[in-house]
Short mmCIF file of C-alpha atoms and ligand atoms in Angstrom, two decimals:
data_model
loop_
_atom_site.label_atom_id
_atom_site.label_comp_id
_atom_site.label_asym_id
_atom_site.label_seq_id
_atom_site.Cartn_x
_atom_site.Cartn_y
_atom_site.Cartn_z
CA UNK O 40 -0.23 0.63 -0.18
CA UNK O 41 1.06 3.63 -0.53
CA UNK O 42 0.56 6.45 1.53
CA UNK O 43 -0.37 9.66 -0.76
CA UNK O 44 -0.59 13.09 -0.13
CA UNK O 45 2.52 15.10 0.86
CA UNK O 46 5.23 13.91 3.42
CA UNK O 47 6.50 16.46 5.44
CA UNK O 48 9.78 18.57 4.28
CA UNK O 49 13.51 16.61 6.08
CA UNK O 50 11.33 13.80 6.75
CA UNK O 51 12.92 10.64 6.67
CA UNK O 52 11.13 8.74 3.83
CA UNK O 53 9.77 5.14 4.02
CA UNK O 54 10.56 2.94 1.93
CA UNK O 55 7.79 0.07 0.75
CA UNK O 56 8.99 -2.17 4.04
CA UNK O 57 8.64 0.22 5.98
CA UNK O 58 5.07 1.07 5.10
CA UNK O 59 4.53 -2.83 5.22
CA UNK O 60 4.47 -2.82 8.98
CA UNK O 61 1.67 0.45 8.76
CA UNK O 62 -1.12 -1.50 11.62
CA UNK O 63 -4.41 0.91 10.98
CA UNK O 64 -5.62 1.23 7.50
CA UNK O 65 -4.18 4.60 6.20
CA UNK O 66 -4.74 5.90 3.05
CA UNK O 67 -2.87 9.71 3.18
CA UNK O 68 -0.28 11.39 4.95
CA UNK O 69 -2.06 13.25 6.84
CA UNK O 70 -4.22 10.88 8.22
CA UNK O 71 -1.21 8.88 9.60
CA UNK O 72 -0.04 12.07 11.24
CA UNK O 73 -3.14 12.12 13.18
CA UNK O 74 -2.84 7.91 14.04
CA UNK O 75 0.54 9.12 15.13
CA UNK O 76 -0.78 12.38 17.10
CA UNK O 77 -3.35 10.63 19.15
CA UNK O 78 -0.52 7.58 19.58
CA UNK O 79 2.58 10.05 20.86
CA UNK O 80 -0.04 11.46 23.38
CA UNK O 81 -0.39 7.77 24.65
CA UNK O 82 3.20 7.14 24.81
CA UNK O 83 3.69 11.10 26.19
CA UNK O 84 1.23 9.97 29.47
CA UNK O 85 3.23 6.74 30.16
CA UNK O 86 6.14 8.58 30.15
CA UNK O 87 5.12 11.04 32.40
CA UNK O 88 3.67 8.12 34.29
CA UNK O 89 6.95 5.97 34.58
CA UNK O 90 9.81 5.61 37.15
CA UNK O 91 11.70 4.69 34.16
CA UNK O 92 11.89 8.22 33.49
CA UNK O 93 14.68 8.93 35.28
CA UNK O 94 18.04 9.46 35.09
CA UNK O 95 19.69 7.35 34.33
CA UNK O 96 17.99 5.16 33.59
CA UNK O 97 16.16 6.48 31.17
CA UNK O 98 19.82 7.00 29.21
CA UNK O 99 18.99 3.17 28.04
CA UNK O 100 18.96 2.69 25.09
CA UNK O 101 15.70 -0.45 26.56
CA UNK O 102 14.52 2.76 27.37
CA UNK O 103 14.76 5.11 23.99
CA UNK O 104 13.65 2.22 22.30
CA UNK O 105 10.36 1.37 24.67
CA UNK O 106 9.43 4.83 24.05
CA UNK O 107 9.13 4.51 20.62
CA UNK O 108 7.02 1.57 21.45
CA UNK O 109 5.16 3.41 24.06
CA UNK O 110 4.39 6.87 20.48
CA UNK O 111 3.97 4.17 17.86
CA UNK O 112 3.45 1.25 18.68
CA UNK O 113 -0.55 1.36 18.18
CA UNK O 114 0.35 2.98 14.43
CA UNK O 115 3.78 0.25 13.31
CA UNK O 116 4.67 -2.31 13.72
CA UNK O 117 8.71 -2.02 13.88
CA UNK O 118 7.75 0.54 16.17
CA UNK O 119 10.62 0.16 19.33
CA UNK O 120 12.71 -1.72 16.90
CA UNK O 121 16.28 -0.52 15.85
CA UNK O 122 16.12 0.72 12.07
CA UNK O 123 17.05 -2.30 9.85
CA UNK O 124 18.51 -0.36 7.17
CA UNK O 125 20.76 2.54 6.10
CA UNK O 126 19.33 4.82 3.62
CA UNK O 127 20.80 6.24 0.25
CA UNK O 128 20.37 9.88 1.77
CA UNK O 129 22.80 11.64 4.13
CA UNK O 130 20.59 10.35 7.39
CA UNK O 131 21.16 8.83 10.36
CA UNK O 132 24.15 7.05 11.22
CA UNK O 133 25.67 3.40 9.85
CA UNK O 134 22.82 1.64 11.29
CA UNK O 135 25.68 -1.30 12.43
CA UNK O 136 26.08 1.98 14.47
CA UNK O 137 23.12 2.66 16.05
CA UNK O 138 23.99 0.78 19.76
CA UNK O 139 27.56 2.18 20.16
CA UNK O 140 26.00 5.77 19.25
CA UNK O 141 22.97 5.52 21.80
CA UNK O 142 26.11 4.09 24.12
CA UNK O 143 28.25 7.18 23.85
CA UNK O 144 25.30 9.27 24.58
CA UNK O 145 24.42 7.79 27.78
CA UNK O 146 28.12 8.09 28.48
CA UNK O 147 27.85 11.83 27.04
CA UNK O 148 24.93 12.91 28.78
CA UNK O 149 25.79 11.65 32.43
CA UNK O 150 29.06 12.87 31.79
CA UNK O 151 27.38 16.50 31.35
CA UNK O 152 25.28 16.03 34.09
CA UNK O 153 27.26 14.42 36.94
CA UNK O 154 30.32 18.33 35.66
CA UNK O 155 27.14 20.60 34.49
CA UNK O 156 28.24 21.03 31.40
CA UNK O 157 25.55 22.59 30.24
CA UNK O 158 22.25 24.99 31.75
CA UNK O 159 19.80 22.25 31.47
CA UNK O 160 17.78 23.23 28.31
CA UNK O 161 21.79 23.56 26.02
CA UNK O 162 21.80 19.73 27.61
CA UNK O 163 18.21 18.80 26.57
CA UNK O 164 19.02 20.76 23.06
CA UNK O 165 22.25 18.97 22.58
CA UNK O 166 20.53 15.45 23.51
CA UNK O 167 17.09 16.20 21.09
CA UNK O 168 20.04 17.12 17.93
CA UNK O 169 22.25 14.04 19.12
CA UNK O 170 19.36 11.64 19.17
CA UNK O 171 17.98 12.30 15.57
CA UNK O 172 21.82 12.51 14.07
CA UNK O 173 21.51 8.64 15.85
CA UNK O 174 18.31 7.80 13.70
CA UNK O 175 17.97 5.22 15.80
CA UNK O 176 14.52 4.28 13.65
CA UNK O 177 12.69 3.73 10.98
CA UNK O 178 10.21 7.13 10.97
CA UNK O 179 9.53 9.22 14.07
CA UNK O 180 12.89 10.58 15.06
CA UNK O 181 12.28 13.90 15.07
CA UNK O 182 9.21 13.50 17.85
CA UNK O 183 10.95 11.21 19.58
CA UNK O 184 13.85 12.96 20.43
CA UNK O 185 11.73 16.35 21.40
CA UNK O 186 10.06 14.38 23.66
CA UNK O 187 12.84 13.11 25.33
CA UNK O 188 14.35 15.95 25.42
CA UNK O 189 11.28 17.22 27.00
CA UNK O 190 11.20 15.07 29.60
CA UNK O 191 15.05 15.50 30.78
CA UNK O 192 13.22 19.05 31.06
CA UNK O 193 10.07 18.45 32.95
CA UNK O 194 11.24 14.78 35.28
CA UNK O 195 15.48 15.70 35.71
CA UNK O 196 15.41 19.18 35.47
CA UNK O 197 12.01 19.63 37.01
CA UNK O 198 11.87 22.82 34.43
CA UNK O 199 8.99 23.39 32.11
CA UNK O 200 9.52 21.75 28.79
CA UNK O 201 11.05 23.82 25.65
CA UNK O 202 8.91 25.96 23.42
CA UNK O 203 10.47 24.62 20.14
CA UNK O 204 9.63 27.94 18.57
CA UNK O 205 6.74 27.67 18.97
CA UNK O 206 6.27 23.66 17.80
CA UNK O 207 7.69 22.53 14.83
CA UNK O 208 4.74 21.87 12.31
CA UNK O 209 5.32 18.72 11.00
CA UNK O 210 3.41 20.44 6.89
CA UNK O 211 5.59 22.82 5.32
CA UNK O 212 6.69 25.80 7.15
CA UNK O 213 9.79 28.09 7.84
CA UNK O 214 9.76 27.41 11.13
CA UNK O 215 10.27 23.83 9.43
CA UNK O 216 12.97 24.79 6.88
CA UNK O 217 14.79 27.03 9.83
CA UNK O 218 14.46 24.17 12.11
CA UNK O 219 16.04 21.71 9.19
CA UNK O 220 18.83 24.08 8.65
CA UNK O 221 19.51 24.88 12.43
CA UNK O 222 20.26 21.06 13.01
CA UNK O 223 22.28 21.12 9.80
CA UNK O 224 24.53 23.07 11.07
CA UNK O 225 24.53 21.30 14.79
CA UNK O 226 25.45 18.20 12.82
CA UNK O 227 28.84 20.97 11.68
CA UNK O 228 29.46 21.66 15.51
CA UNK O 229 27.98 24.41 15.45
CA UNK O 230 24.71 25.01 17.93
CA UNK O 231 24.13 28.47 17.69
CA UNK O 232 20.91 28.82 15.27
CA UNK O 233 19.44 25.45 17.39
CA UNK O 234 19.63 27.33 21.09
CA UNK O 235 18.38 30.20 19.63
CA UNK O 236 15.13 28.24 17.54
CA UNK O 237 13.85 25.82 20.39
CA UNK O 238 14.58 28.42 23.43
CA UNK O 239 12.49 30.80 21.02
CA UNK O 240 8.56 31.21 22.25
CA UNK O 241 7.60 32.03 18.83
CA UNK O 242 9.01 32.29 14.78
CA UNK O 243 10.03 33.72 14.04
CA UNK O 244 11.07 35.62 16.99
CA UNK O 245 8.75 38.48 18.04
CA UNK O 246 11.35 42.00 17.50
CA UNK O 247 12.60 42.59 21.07
CA UNK O 248 13.63 46.36 19.50
CA UNK O 249 10.68 48.31 20.18
CA UNK O 250 10.12 47.29 23.54
CA UNK O 251 14.04 47.65 24.44
CA UNK O 252 13.59 51.20 23.76
CA UNK O 253 10.71 51.80 25.36
CA UNK O 254 11.96 50.42 28.81
CA UNK O 255 15.03 52.30 27.97
CA UNK O 256 12.85 55.07 28.33
CA UNK O 257 11.37 54.59 31.72
CA UNK O 258 14.35 53.94 33.04
CA UNK O 259 15.61 58.03 31.47
CA UNK O 260 12.49 58.55 33.24
CA UNK O 261 13.58 57.44 36.28
CA UNK O 262 16.89 58.75 36.14
CA UNK O 263 15.47 62.30 35.49
CA UNK O 264 12.78 61.46 38.50
CA UNK O 265 16.05 60.58 40.98
CA UNK O 266 17.68 63.59 39.83
CA UNK O 267 15.19 65.93 40.88
CA UNK O 268 14.05 64.51 44.21
CA UNK O 269 18.73 65.08 44.76
N1 ADP U 212 20.26 16.73 9.13
C1 ADP U 212 19.83 16.28 9.79
N2 ADP U 212 20.85 15.88 11.54
C2 ADP U 212 19.95 16.09 12.11
N3 ADP U 212 18.61 15.33 11.77
C3 ADP U 212 17.79 15.98 10.46
C4 ADP U 212 18.72 16.06 10.18
N4 ADP U 212 17.67 16.08 8.84
C5 ADP U 212 16.52 16.30 9.98
N5 ADP U 212 16.02 15.68 10.98
C6 ADP U 212 15.45 15.45 11.91
O1 ADP U 212 15.00 14.51 10.96
C7 ADP U 212 13.21 14.07 11.42
C8 ADP U 212 12.58 13.36 10.64
O2 ADP U 212 13.28 12.18 11.04
P1 ADP U 212 11.77 11.50 10.59
O3 ADP U 212 12.15 10.11 11.79
O4 ADP U 212 10.59 11.45 9.72
O5 ADP U 212 11.23 11.84 12.46
P2 ADP U 212 9.31 12.19 11.93
O6 ADP U 212 8.94 11.58 11.82
O7 ADP U 212 9.13 12.68 13.99
O8 ADP U 212 9.53 13.37 11.63
C9 ADP U 212 13.58 15.74 11.05
O9 ADP U 212 11.92 16.01 12.06
C10 ADP U 212 14.03 16.26 11.80
O10 ADP U 212 14.22 16.61 13.23
MG1 MG U 213 8.29 10.99 9.53
#
């Protein structure tokens, strides 16, 4: 069966073999997105409740595979299984390196946490990037890695989830384009754009300049008042 309609830009291509794993009878990418979204909500509820969502357990391969199964198991027969093939295009590490790379990510994450190398949001953003760079699964890597970063923020750091530029949409948009470009920069070691994107509440970020000018004016007025009093 083939899915019709537009697949999101930057989305990993699904092979005929991947599509054979589809559980419900869906016809379009739109329907697929909806079915996955409903499943992801259930996966998120599980992850927020589960006692296994804690450091260091959540860095294990087993946890990451379970999270994928919980997020996509109603839709894909291969949910929770490591990607068994490589892509013609440059996405993800070679499939036989997925498990070694997940272990390297676990070790790096534990080191970063123990040494407070990064602020919580930067740590979560870097872990999210590395997960999506590894691309452990046939599909769903972007959404899983963003939820995973949010789980670190909420469950480990006891902070609010990341705003992700107001949310990464599944359809073609400026937001998705900029997010994908920022991920590419991060692949090359430059995290500036990705950090800005993931921490922004809206995208493109609201212009701060006029408000700053107003604040400066207010400060000047206060200073004038102080001068008057003196
Ligand atoms: N060069 C890249 N480096 C890292 N991640 C990338 C790159 N290009 C795309 N991605 C990520 O891969 C995701 C697509 O992978 P996919 O498995 O289809 O995830 P999802 O189905 O959740 O969108 C994109 O949303 C993006 O997060
Ligand atoms: Mg996808």
